[in-house]
Short mmCIF file of C-alpha atoms in Angstrom, two decimals:
data_model
loop_
_atom_site.label_atom_id
_atom_site.label_comp_id
_atom_site.label_asym_id
_atom_site.label_seq_id
_atom_site.Cartn_x
_atom_site.Cartn_y
_atom_site.Cartn_z
CA MET A 28 2.83 0.12 33.77
CA LEU A 29 0.93 3.15 32.51
CA VAL A 30 2.31 4.49 29.26
CA VAL A 31 2.09 8.00 27.84
CA ALA A 32 2.88 7.96 24.12
CA ALA A 33 4.00 11.39 22.95
CA ASN A 34 6.32 13.32 20.72
CA ARG A 35 9.74 13.68 22.26
CA TYR A 36 9.36 17.45 22.86
CA ASP A 37 5.98 17.15 24.61
CA GLN A 38 6.66 18.67 28.04
CA VAL A 39 3.09 18.16 29.22
CA ALA A 40 3.50 14.44 28.65
CA GLN A 41 6.80 14.44 30.54
CA GLU A 42 5.16 16.22 33.49
CA LEU A 43 2.28 13.77 33.47
CA VAL A 44 4.68 10.82 33.61
CA SER A 45 6.48 12.47 36.52
CA ARG A 46 3.17 12.99 38.30
CA TRP A 47 2.28 9.33 37.78
CA ALA A 48 5.76 8.08 38.63
CA ALA A 49 4.57 6.36 41.78
CA LEU A 50 2.20 4.32 39.60
CA GLY A 51 5.08 3.18 37.42
CA ALA A 52 4.29 5.39 34.42
CA GLY A 53 6.63 5.47 31.43
CA LEU A 54 7.03 7.74 28.42
CA LEU A 55 7.04 6.22 24.93
CA THR A 56 8.61 8.41 22.25
CA CYS A 57 10.17 7.83 18.86
CA ALA A 58 13.53 7.44 20.63
CA ASP A 59 12.26 4.11 22.01
CA LEU A 60 11.48 2.94 18.49
CA SER A 61 15.17 3.27 17.67
CA LEU A 62 16.23 0.93 20.47
CA CYS A 63 16.82 -2.82 20.34
CA GLY A 64 14.06 -4.83 21.98
CA TRP A 65 10.75 -4.49 20.14
CA ARG A 66 9.21 -7.80 19.14
CA TYR A 67 5.76 -7.76 17.57
CA PRO A 68 4.66 -11.12 16.13
CA LEU A 69 1.37 -10.58 14.27
CA SER A 70 0.04 -14.06 15.01
CA THR A 71 0.59 -13.73 18.78
CA THR A 72 0.53 -10.05 19.58
CA GLU A 73 -0.15 -10.78 23.24
CA ARG A 74 3.44 -12.04 23.39
CA SER A 75 4.87 -8.77 22.10
CA VAL A 76 7.79 -7.07 23.75
CA ALA A 77 7.95 -3.26 23.91
CA VAL A 78 10.54 -0.62 24.79
CA ILE A 79 9.14 2.13 27.01
CA GLY A 80 11.43 4.90 28.25
CA GLY A 81 14.38 2.71 27.34
CA GLN A 82 13.08 -0.23 29.36
CA VAL A 83 12.35 -3.54 27.60
CA LEU A 84 9.18 -5.17 28.92
CA PRO A 85 6.50 -7.68 27.91
CA VAL A 86 3.41 -5.95 26.55
CA GLU A 87 1.25 -7.74 29.11
CA GLU A 88 2.80 -5.50 31.78
CA ILE A 89 1.25 -2.44 30.14
CA THR A 90 -2.04 -1.65 31.89
CA GLY A 91 -3.11 1.55 30.14
CA VAL A 92 -1.95 3.98 27.44
CA LEU A 93 -2.60 7.67 26.91
CA THR A 94 -1.67 8.72 23.36
CA ARG A 95 -0.85 12.34 22.66
CA LEU A 96 0.87 11.98 19.32
CA PRO A 97 -0.99 12.21 16.01
CA CYS A 98 1.98 10.65 14.21
CA VAL A 99 5.74 10.42 14.38
CA PHE A 100 7.13 13.58 12.82
CA GLU A 101 10.30 13.37 10.76
CA GLN A 102 11.56 16.53 12.48
CA GLU A 103 11.94 14.68 15.79
CA LEU A 104 14.02 11.84 14.33
CA VAL A 105 17.28 13.59 15.06
CA GLU A 106 19.28 10.35 15.30
CA ILE A 107 18.24 9.29 11.79
CA VAL A 108 20.17 10.56 8.77
CA PRO A 109 18.16 13.40 7.15
CA ASP A 110 17.52 11.58 3.86
CA ASP A 111 15.86 8.68 5.70
CA ARG A 112 13.74 10.66 8.17
CA ALA A 113 10.53 10.87 6.14
CA TYR A 114 10.59 7.14 5.42
CA VAL A 115 11.43 6.17 9.01
CA ALA A 116 8.71 8.48 10.36
CA ALA A 117 6.13 6.78 8.12
CA GLU A 118 7.38 3.33 9.17
CA MET A 119 7.26 4.18 12.88
CA THR A 120 3.79 5.68 12.56
CA ALA A 121 2.55 2.61 10.68
CA PHE A 122 4.03 0.34 13.33
CA LEU A 123 2.48 2.28 16.23
CA LEU A 124 -0.92 2.31 14.52
CA SER A 125 -0.97 -1.46 14.50
CA TRP A 126 0.66 -1.92 17.90
CA LEU A 127 -1.62 0.52 19.74
CA SER A 128 -4.70 -0.92 18.04
CA GLU A 129 -3.89 -4.42 19.23
CA LEU A 130 -3.41 -3.56 22.91
CA LYS A 131 -5.93 -5.25 25.18
CA CYS A 132 -5.61 -2.62 27.95
CA PRO A 133 -7.46 0.74 27.99
CA VAL A 134 -6.07 3.14 25.36
CA LEU A 135 -7.08 6.77 25.36
CA ASN A 136 -7.70 7.46 22.50
CA ARG A 137 -7.62 4.36 20.39
CA PRO A 138 -5.83 5.22 17.13
CA THR A 139 -7.63 5.47 13.83
CA SER A 140 -6.23 4.89 10.37
CA THR A 141 -5.54 8.64 10.06
CA CYS A 142 -4.25 9.52 13.54
CA LEU A 143 -2.49 7.76 16.41
CA SER A 144 -4.65 9.49 19.03
CA GLY A 145 -8.22 9.22 17.82
CA PRO A 146 -9.99 10.81 14.91
CA TYR A 147 -8.11 13.20 12.66
CA TRP A 148 -10.99 15.35 11.51
CA ARG A 149 -10.73 18.68 9.81
CA GLN A 150 -12.84 21.52 11.13
CA GLU A 151 -15.47 21.00 8.41
CA ARG A 152 -16.03 17.43 9.50
CA TRP A 153 -16.46 18.38 13.16
CA VAL A 154 -19.01 21.00 12.14
CA TYR A 155 -20.77 18.48 9.90
CA ALA A 156 -20.88 15.90 12.70
CA ALA A 157 -21.97 18.41 15.32
CA GLN A 158 -25.18 19.12 13.47
CA LEU A 159 -26.86 16.21 15.19
CA GLY A 160 -28.92 18.61 17.26
CA ILE A 161 -26.11 21.05 18.07
CA PRO A 162 -26.21 24.61 16.71
CA VAL A 163 -23.04 25.28 14.72
CA GLU A 164 -21.05 28.23 13.52
CA PRO A 165 -20.50 27.64 9.78
CA VAL A 166 -16.90 27.16 8.73
CA ARG A 167 -15.71 28.82 5.54
CA ARG A 168 -12.41 28.34 3.79
CA SER A 169 -11.14 29.60 0.50
CA THR A 170 -7.82 29.95 -1.21
CA ALA A 171 -6.61 31.87 -4.21
CA LEU A 172 -3.00 32.65 -4.96
CA SER A 173 -3.84 36.27 -5.71
CA ALA A 174 -5.44 36.81 -2.30
CA ASP A 175 -4.59 36.08 1.30
CA THR A 176 -5.68 32.60 2.27
CA SER A 177 -8.69 32.88 4.49
CA PRO A 178 -8.45 30.94 7.71
CA ALA A 179 -11.27 28.79 8.95
CA SER A 180 -13.96 31.00 10.41
CA SER A 181 -12.95 31.86 13.91
CA SER A 182 -15.83 32.92 16.05
CA GLY A 183 -14.71 33.41 19.60
CA CYS A 184 -14.74 30.38 21.81
CA SER A 185 -15.27 31.04 25.48
CA ALA A 186 -16.33 27.70 26.88
CA SER A 187 -14.97 24.19 26.71
CA VAL A 188 -16.12 20.77 27.78
CA THR A 189 -13.72 17.86 28.07
CA VAL A 190 -15.16 14.39 27.75
CA VAL A 191 -13.29 11.54 29.44
CA GLY A 192 -15.19 8.31 29.02
CA LYS A 193 -18.62 8.87 30.52
CA HIS A 194 -17.58 12.01 32.41
CA CYS A 195 -17.64 15.64 31.31
CA PHE A 196 -15.68 18.55 32.74
CA GLY A 197 -16.21 22.26 32.23
CA ALA A 198 -18.24 25.07 33.78
CA VAL A 199 -21.05 25.07 31.24
CA ASP A 200 -24.77 24.46 31.03
CA GLU A 201 -25.57 20.77 31.43
CA SER A 202 -27.02 20.65 27.92
CA LEU A 203 -23.61 21.51 26.43
CA ALA A 204 -22.02 18.66 28.35
CA THR A 205 -24.66 16.35 26.90
CA GLN A 206 -23.93 17.64 23.40
CA ALA A 207 -20.19 17.18 23.89
CA ARG A 208 -20.71 13.59 24.97
CA LYS A 209 -22.96 13.01 21.97
CA LEU A 210 -20.27 14.35 19.64
CA ALA A 211 -17.62 12.14 21.26
CA ASP A 212 -19.92 9.16 20.64
CA VAL A 213 -20.32 10.11 16.98
CA ALA A 214 -16.56 10.42 16.65
CA GLN A 215 -16.15 7.12 18.53
CA THR A 216 -13.65 8.66 20.87
CA ALA A 217 -13.42 8.59 24.66
CA LEU A 218 -11.27 11.70 25.10
CA LEU A 219 -12.41 14.91 23.45
CA THR A 220 -12.46 18.62 24.18
CA VAL A 221 -15.37 20.49 22.62
CA HIS A 222 -15.36 24.27 22.32
CA PHE A 223 -18.54 26.37 22.39
CA SER A 224 -19.24 30.05 21.80
CA ASN A 225 -20.35 30.58 25.43
CA THR A 226 -21.38 28.68 28.54
CA GLN A 227 -25.16 28.95 28.06
CA ALA A 228 -27.59 26.41 26.65
CA ASP A 229 -27.95 28.35 23.39
CA ALA A 230 -24.20 28.28 22.67
CA ALA A 231 -22.98 27.28 19.24
CA PHE A 232 -20.44 24.57 18.54
CA ILE A 233 -17.07 26.05 17.50
CA SER A 234 -14.56 23.20 17.27
CA ALA A 235 -13.29 20.00 18.87
CA ASP A 236 -10.00 18.20 19.35
CA PRO A 237 -8.77 15.01 21.00
CA TRP A 238 -5.88 16.72 22.84
CA PRO A 239 -7.36 18.21 26.00
CA ASP A 240 -5.60 20.69 28.20
CA LEU A 241 -4.00 18.60 30.94
CA ASP A 242 -3.65 21.50 33.39
CA SER A 243 -6.87 20.45 35.07
CA ASP A 244 -6.47 18.05 38.01
CA GLU A 245 -9.98 16.71 37.61
CA VAL A 246 -9.37 15.87 33.93
CA ASN A 247 -6.06 14.20 34.79
CA ASP A 248 -7.70 12.21 37.57
CA ALA A 249 -10.48 11.10 35.23
CA ILE A 250 -7.92 10.01 32.63
CA LEU A 251 -6.05 8.07 35.27
CA ALA A 252 -9.24 6.43 36.49
CA TYR A 253 -10.15 5.48 32.89
CA LEU A 254 -6.74 3.93 32.31
CA GLN A 255 -6.97 1.98 35.57
CA GLU A 256 -10.44 0.56 34.87
CA MET W 15 -20.38 16.13 -13.61
CA ILE W 16 -17.55 13.73 -12.82
CA LEU W 17 -14.35 15.21 -11.38
CA LEU W 18 -10.96 13.58 -11.89
CA TRP W 19 -8.07 14.97 -9.84
CA GLY W 20 -4.43 14.20 -10.46
CA LEU W 21 -1.63 14.49 -12.98
CA PRO W 22 -2.10 14.16 -16.75
CA GLY W 23 0.90 11.80 -16.87
CA ASP W 24 -0.81 9.34 -14.55
CA ARG W 25 -1.87 6.39 -16.72
CA PRO W 26 -4.84 5.13 -14.69
CA LEU W 27 -6.22 8.67 -14.48
CA ILE W 28 -5.86 9.25 -18.19
CA ALA W 29 -7.32 5.84 -19.04
CA VAL W 30 -10.45 6.64 -17.02
CA HIS W 31 -10.63 10.17 -18.44
CA THR W 32 -10.38 8.91 -22.01
CA MET W 33 -13.01 6.25 -21.38
CA LEU W 34 -15.45 8.72 -19.80
CA GLN W 35 -15.07 11.01 -22.80
CA ARG W 36 -15.53 8.10 -25.20
CA LEU W 37 -18.71 7.03 -23.40
CA GLY W 38 -20.01 10.59 -23.51
CA TYR W 39 -20.20 11.33 -19.80
CA PRO W 40 -19.60 14.89 -18.53
CA VAL W 41 -16.13 14.93 -17.01
CA VAL W 42 -13.61 17.49 -15.95
CA LEU W 43 -9.95 16.82 -15.21
CA LEU W 44 -8.47 18.96 -12.45
CA ASP W 45 -4.82 19.03 -13.45
CA GLN W 46 -2.76 19.14 -10.28
CA ARG W 47 0.05 20.92 -12.14
CA ALA W 48 -2.30 23.90 -12.49
CA VAL W 49 -2.59 24.28 -8.73
CA LEU W 50 -1.33 27.86 -8.83
CA ARG W 51 -4.27 28.73 -11.11
CA THR W 52 -6.75 26.77 -9.00
CA GLU W 53 -9.08 28.43 -6.50
CA VAL W 54 -11.44 26.69 -4.15
CA GLU W 55 -14.06 27.78 -1.65
CA LEU W 56 -15.89 25.57 0.84
CA CYS W 57 -18.54 26.43 3.41
CA VAL W 58 -19.94 23.86 5.82
CA GLY W 59 -22.76 24.80 8.14
CA SER W 60 -26.38 23.81 8.02
CA SER W 61 -25.61 22.94 4.40
CA MET W 62 -22.45 22.39 2.40
CA GLU W 63 -21.54 24.43 -0.65
CA GLY W 64 -18.44 25.44 -2.51
CA THR W 65 -16.84 26.40 -5.78
CA LEU W 66 -13.87 25.16 -7.72
CA ARG W 67 -12.20 27.45 -10.28
CA PHE W 68 -9.33 26.54 -12.51
CA ARG W 69 -8.21 27.83 -15.86
CA ASP W 70 -11.44 29.17 -17.41
CA GLN W 71 -13.88 26.90 -15.58
CA THR W 72 -16.03 27.51 -12.53
CA ILE W 73 -17.73 24.47 -11.04
CA SER W 74 -20.15 24.30 -8.14
CA LEU W 75 -19.04 21.48 -5.86
CA SER W 76 -22.66 20.46 -5.42
CA ALA W 77 -22.87 19.71 -9.17
CA ILE W 78 -20.21 17.01 -8.88
CA THR W 79 -21.73 13.53 -8.68
CA ALA W 80 -18.55 11.45 -8.62
CA VAL W 81 -14.83 11.94 -7.99
CA TYR W 82 -11.83 9.84 -9.01
CA LEU W 83 -8.84 10.71 -6.82
CA ARG W 84 -5.25 10.21 -7.93
CA PRO W 85 -3.48 13.29 -6.50
CA TYR W 86 0.19 13.28 -5.66
CA ASP W 87 1.82 15.17 -2.80
CA SER W 88 1.40 18.85 -3.71
CA ARG W 89 4.77 19.66 -2.15
CA CYS W 90 6.46 17.60 -4.86
CA LEU W 91 4.91 19.48 -7.80
CA PRO W 92 7.64 21.21 -9.85
CA ASP W 93 6.18 24.71 -9.42
CA ILE W 94 5.95 24.23 -5.67
CA VAL W 95 9.45 22.80 -5.31
CA LEU W 96 10.71 25.77 -7.31
CA ALA W 97 8.80 28.26 -5.16
CA GLY W 98 10.30 26.76 -2.02
CA GLN W 99 8.96 25.68 1.34
CA ASP W 100 6.73 28.21 3.13
CA SER W 101 6.43 30.37 0.01
CA GLN W 102 3.01 31.76 -0.82
CA ALA W 103 2.73 29.23 -3.66
CA TRP W 104 3.63 26.39 -1.29
CA ARG W 105 0.98 27.46 1.25
CA HIS W 106 -1.61 27.92 -1.48
CA ALA W 107 -0.97 24.43 -2.91
CA LEU W 108 -1.29 22.81 0.50
CA GLU W 109 -4.49 24.73 1.23
CA VAL W 110 -6.06 23.71 -2.10
CA GLU W 111 -5.20 20.11 -1.31
CA ASP W 112 -6.52 20.35 2.26
CA ILE W 113 -9.83 21.98 1.32
CA LEU W 114 -10.47 19.45 -1.43
CA MET W 115 -9.52 16.56 0.86
CA SER W 116 -11.94 17.91 3.44
CA TRP W 117 -14.69 18.18 0.84
CA VAL W 118 -14.21 14.63 -0.55
CA GLU W 119 -14.68 13.23 2.96
CA LEU W 120 -18.07 14.91 3.27
CA THR W 121 -19.62 15.18 -0.18
CA PRO W 122 -22.58 12.92 -0.96
CA ALA W 123 -20.98 12.27 -4.36
CA LEU W 124 -19.40 8.89 -5.05
CA VAL W 125 -15.69 9.18 -4.23
CA VAL W 126 -13.21 6.61 -5.51
CA ASN W 127 -11.96 6.34 -2.81
CA ARG W 128 -12.45 8.49 0.28
CA PRO W 129 -9.10 9.34 1.97
CA THR W 130 -10.16 7.90 5.32
CA ALA W 131 -10.89 4.55 3.69
CA MET W 132 -7.63 4.66 1.75
CA ALA W 133 -5.69 5.35 4.95
CA LEU W 134 -6.20 1.74 6.06
CA ASN W 135 -3.38 0.94 3.67
CA SER W 136 -0.98 3.24 5.49
CA SER W 137 -0.04 0.37 7.81
CA LYS W 138 0.32 -3.15 6.44
CA PRO W 139 0.01 -4.94 9.81
CA TYR W 140 -3.04 -2.83 10.69
CA GLN W 141 -4.68 -3.78 7.39
CA SER W 142 -3.66 -7.42 7.91
CA ARG W 143 -5.93 -7.71 10.93
CA LEU W 144 -8.95 -6.99 8.76
CA ILE W 145 -7.69 -9.25 5.99
CA ARG W 146 -7.29 -12.13 8.42
CA SER W 147 -10.70 -11.52 10.00
CA LEU W 148 -12.32 -12.12 6.60
CA GLY W 149 -10.80 -15.53 6.18
CA PHE W 150 -7.65 -14.98 4.16
CA GLU W 151 -4.35 -16.40 5.28
CA ILE W 152 -1.52 -13.98 6.05
CA PRO W 153 2.11 -15.09 6.27
CA ASP W 154 3.71 -15.42 9.68
CA THR W 155 5.06 -11.93 10.36
CA LEU W 156 7.46 -10.38 12.84
CA ILE W 157 8.12 -6.67 13.24
CA THR W 158 11.17 -6.04 15.37
CA THR W 159 14.07 -3.81 16.33
CA ASP W 160 15.92 -6.83 17.73
CA PRO W 161 18.49 -8.45 15.38
CA ASP W 162 18.42 -11.67 17.45
CA ALA W 163 14.65 -11.92 17.07
CA ALA W 164 14.99 -11.42 13.31
CA LEU W 165 17.61 -14.19 13.18
CA GLU W 166 15.44 -16.57 15.20
CA PHE W 167 12.50 -15.85 12.87
CA TRP W 168 14.68 -16.49 9.84
CA LYS W 169 15.91 -19.83 11.23
CA ARG W 170 12.35 -20.88 11.99
CA HIS W 171 11.09 -20.21 8.47
CA ASP W 172 14.19 -20.92 6.42
CA THR W 173 13.16 -18.43 3.74
CA VAL W 174 12.11 -14.95 4.80
CA ILE W 175 11.36 -11.69 3.01
CA TYR W 176 11.39 -8.13 4.34
CA LYS W 177 9.31 -5.16 3.27
CA SER W 178 8.03 -1.81 4.50
CA VAL W 179 5.53 -1.57 7.36
CA SER W 180 3.88 1.56 5.96
CA GLY W 181 2.10 2.16 2.69
CA ILE W 182 5.30 3.54 1.18
CA ARG W 183 6.20 1.30 -1.72
CA SER W 184 9.23 -0.87 -1.07
CA ILE W 185 10.84 -3.67 -3.03
CA VAL W 186 10.00 -6.99 -1.41
CA SER W 187 13.33 -8.78 -0.99
CA ARG W 188 14.46 -12.14 0.27
CA LEU W 189 16.78 -12.16 3.28
CA THR W 190 20.18 -13.62 2.37
CA THR W 191 23.48 -14.11 4.13
CA GLU W 192 24.60 -10.86 2.53
CA HIS W 193 22.15 -9.08 4.86
CA LEU W 194 23.66 -10.49 8.07
CA GLU W 195 25.87 -7.49 8.74
CA ARG W 196 23.07 -5.02 7.94
CA LEU W 197 20.68 -6.86 10.22
CA LEU W 198 22.04 -4.76 13.08
CA ASP W 199 20.40 -1.75 11.40
CA VAL W 200 16.94 -2.96 12.43
CA THR W 201 17.59 -1.38 15.83
CA TRP W 202 17.00 2.02 14.19
CA CYS W 203 13.44 1.34 13.09
CA PRO W 204 10.87 -1.47 13.46
CA THR W 205 11.36 -3.72 10.42
CA GLN W 206 8.90 -6.20 9.00
CA PHE W 207 9.91 -9.79 8.21
CA GLN W 208 7.58 -12.38 6.70
CA GLU W 209 7.83 -16.07 5.99
CA TYR W 210 8.15 -16.66 2.26
CA ILE W 211 5.10 -18.39 0.78
CA PRO W 212 5.89 -20.31 -2.41
CA GLY W 213 3.06 -20.11 -4.89
CA THR W 214 1.45 -18.14 -7.70
CA ASP W 215 0.63 -14.43 -7.47
CA TYR W 216 -2.71 -12.96 -8.45
CA ARG W 217 -3.68 -9.30 -8.76
CA VAL W 218 -7.43 -8.95 -8.43
CA HIS W 219 -9.08 -5.66 -9.34
CA ILE W 220 -12.45 -5.11 -7.73
CA VAL W 221 -14.65 -2.41 -9.25
CA ALA W 222 -17.86 -2.28 -7.22
CA LYS W 223 -19.12 -5.87 -7.72
CA GLU W 224 -17.00 -6.69 -10.75
CA VAL W 225 -13.88 -8.82 -10.45
CA TYR W 226 -10.91 -8.77 -12.84
CA THR W 227 -8.25 -11.36 -12.08
CA CYS W 228 -4.70 -11.39 -13.38
CA LYS W 229 -2.41 -14.37 -12.88
CA ILE W 230 1.23 -13.39 -12.52
CA LEU W 231 4.02 -15.75 -13.44
CA SER W 232 7.36 -14.49 -12.20
CA ASN W 233 10.62 -15.86 -10.87
CA ALA W 234 11.35 -12.69 -8.87
CA ASP W 235 10.60 -12.05 -5.18
CA ASP W 236 8.73 -8.91 -6.24
CA TYR W 237 7.24 -9.27 -9.71
CA ARG W 238 6.95 -5.47 -10.04
CA TYR W 239 10.74 -5.27 -10.05
CA ALA W 240 11.47 -8.57 -11.81
CA THR W 241 13.97 -7.12 -14.27
CA ARG W 242 15.89 -5.42 -11.49
CA GLN W 243 15.93 -8.69 -9.53
CA GLY W 244 17.25 -10.61 -12.54
CA GLY W 245 13.97 -12.28 -13.46
CA GLY W 246 10.96 -11.85 -15.71
CA THR W 247 7.19 -11.53 -15.39
CA MET W 248 4.23 -12.71 -17.44
CA ILE W 249 0.69 -11.55 -16.74
CA GLU W 250 -2.41 -13.27 -18.07
CA PRO W 251 -6.15 -13.01 -17.42
CA ASP W 252 -7.59 -15.67 -15.15
CA THR W 253 -10.56 -16.39 -12.88
CA LEU W 254 -10.72 -17.08 -9.16
CA PRO W 255 -12.73 -19.79 -7.42
CA GLU W 256 -16.11 -18.18 -6.71
CA GLU W 257 -15.68 -18.36 -2.95
CA VAL W 258 -12.31 -16.55 -3.11
CA ALA W 259 -13.72 -13.91 -5.47
CA ASN W 260 -16.62 -13.30 -3.09
CA ARG W 261 -14.22 -12.97 -0.19
CA CYS W 262 -12.25 -10.35 -2.14
CA LYS W 263 -15.44 -8.39 -2.80
CA MET W 264 -16.43 -8.60 0.86
CA LEU W 265 -12.96 -7.47 1.94
CA VAL W 266 -13.03 -4.43 -0.32
CA ALA W 267 -16.59 -3.52 0.67
CA THR W 268 -15.72 -3.86 4.36
CA MET W 269 -12.92 -1.36 3.82
CA ASN W 270 -15.44 1.08 2.29
CA LEU W 271 -13.61 1.00 -1.02
CA SER W 272 -15.36 1.08 -4.41
CA VAL W 273 -12.24 0.21 -6.39
CA ALA W 274 -9.21 -1.71 -5.15
CA GLY W 275 -6.37 -3.98 -6.19
CA VAL W 276 -6.08 -7.10 -4.04
CA ASP W 277 -2.73 -8.92 -3.94
CA LEU W 278 -3.17 -12.66 -3.45
CA ARG W 279 -0.90 -15.67 -3.54
CA HIS W 280 -2.20 -19.20 -4.09
CA SER W 281 0.18 -21.39 -2.14
CA GLN W 282 1.43 -24.80 -3.18
CA ASN W 283 -0.76 -26.37 -0.48
CA ASP W 284 -3.90 -24.69 -1.87
CA GLN W 285 -4.18 -21.85 0.65
CA TRP W 286 -5.12 -18.32 -0.42
CA TYR W 287 -2.92 -15.66 1.14
CA CYS W 288 -3.70 -11.97 0.93
CA PHE W 289 -0.78 -9.58 1.26
CA GLU W 290 -2.40 -6.22 0.74
CA VAL W 291 -5.40 -4.30 -0.54
CA ASN W 292 -4.32 -1.33 -2.64
CA PRO W 293 -6.97 1.43 -2.52
CA SER W 294 -5.54 3.34 -5.48
CA PRO W 295 -4.40 0.62 -7.85
CA GLY W 296 -2.27 1.33 -10.87
CA PHE W 297 -4.50 -0.93 -12.94
CA SER W 298 -3.26 0.27 -16.35
CA TYR W 299 -0.15 -1.96 -16.14
CA PHE W 300 -2.35 -5.03 -15.77
CA GLN W 301 -4.95 -3.85 -18.27
CA GLN W 302 -2.28 -3.40 -20.91
CA ALA W 303 -1.16 -7.01 -20.40
CA THR W 304 -4.61 -8.61 -20.28
CA ASN W 305 -6.99 -6.30 -22.18
CA GLN W 306 -9.37 -6.46 -19.24
CA PRO W 307 -11.72 -3.43 -19.46
CA ILE W 308 -10.94 -2.07 -15.99
CA ASP W 309 -10.95 1.56 -17.12
CA GLU W 310 -14.42 1.12 -18.59
CA ALA W 311 -15.69 -0.51 -15.40
CA ILE W 312 -14.40 2.41 -13.33
CA ALA W 313 -15.85 4.92 -15.79
CA ARG W 314 -19.27 3.28 -15.65
CA LEU W 315 -19.13 3.11 -11.87
CA LEU W 316 -18.34 6.84 -11.68
CA ALA W 317 -21.16 7.61 -14.11
CA SER W 318 -23.63 5.56 -12.10
CA GLY W 319 -22.77 7.22 -8.80
CA ASP W 320 -23.35 3.85 -7.10
CA GLY W 321 -21.85 3.67 -3.66
CA ARG W 322 -22.74 7.15 -2.50
CA ASN W 323 -23.61 5.67 0.87
CA LEU W 324 -20.02 4.69 1.60
CA ARG W 325 -19.24 7.85 3.54
#
């Protein structure tokens, strides 16, 4: 089974699961973590039992996972009494961090200690990392109660490259694709969208995120191929 | 300049602050309660620069050589609670916190400890993998939403405790027959059960390469809450076998932490179990009981700036 882990209101994830229905895809949301059936013995994680889309199954039947959730948000725990939601959200997130990390199948992206779907980096860290040979637009932030909070600098972004494993997608100069792949390597992530100021070789790095737009068929196909490797 | 960030009522923070002042090192305490009078600027491009202003002080971020982090959730500060969610004060407090958190991840200064390194403690089973890989024992553990699986686990181990999966502090409690009815509640959220390991608890504080060991004698399941659990606790200074002490140091270094509190139990069959590595230890409780100079060790570490390469 292919699994898409997402927040319960993520329509893109639901559509992706529908598109991959013939491949036996299932949607994992926080609702599944409030169902009887999970068994996760730390000494023998390969014998774990999961609940995906309400279905109880041995973890060995899971062949690939796409994660689209940074964490479990307390706002989506509508079945939990309000006073317990923050605690339960932290518990579910902590559980998924360990469970996703232990999976032997392809996971896109592998979680990190700060995010369930790859690196959780603030804009400043992306800019800092991108300086390995990539021109950058500086990012400035300031805050004072007496003034309006300034947002991160927002130079226009008009070009994007999405990295999926070894492949890059986006109508840009080849050098930008190379830079995007280099940044994904630095961030130790296999799925990353990198935004540039334009499509030419002299473009500046603007920002990056591990949640690519899944409207593109070629990106979706590449994700599917990665998960089926 | 050494920056301390947190609340003046926080005992570890104040102990380090007092020690730094006593030793004559330049130190500034960023009082989190003054967040509404705090301003911060950060610019990251081909270089990184920024300014921190609070009360009557203006500090260049590049002048800070070490940082000791003990901040609490800004949303829980009295002024912010009073101002209300989404108020200008609320947004300002969160932005101050976010900019400073961004800066401490990137600054070449020594940071005790960087948030990314501390985040390993946000999931106990996730941290356990690393603990086990460095040679410590961990108790047999089951996380489940299945009451039958929890019962089977309990029968297998006879004595079982339960505790939180996340880094949120919970009271470690022994499972008893009184819990049988409530066991059905595990279906709502994955719950962590562990075999109970009889033995003696140790809290080991690692400060760079220094080791401070406390032996804890308690008849409670969770010595931190002994009185509440109808027991008592005694803490005394002790030493670890050299090999175990070295393993603690290696564990903490592998987690990119400069300071940590390691929770060990020496079992009755001479095995060393490690339950958790706390990246922001409340060492003052143990220091008060043992007179171990942990605050001085942290102060000297901050003054030395050793460990700047941990980013």
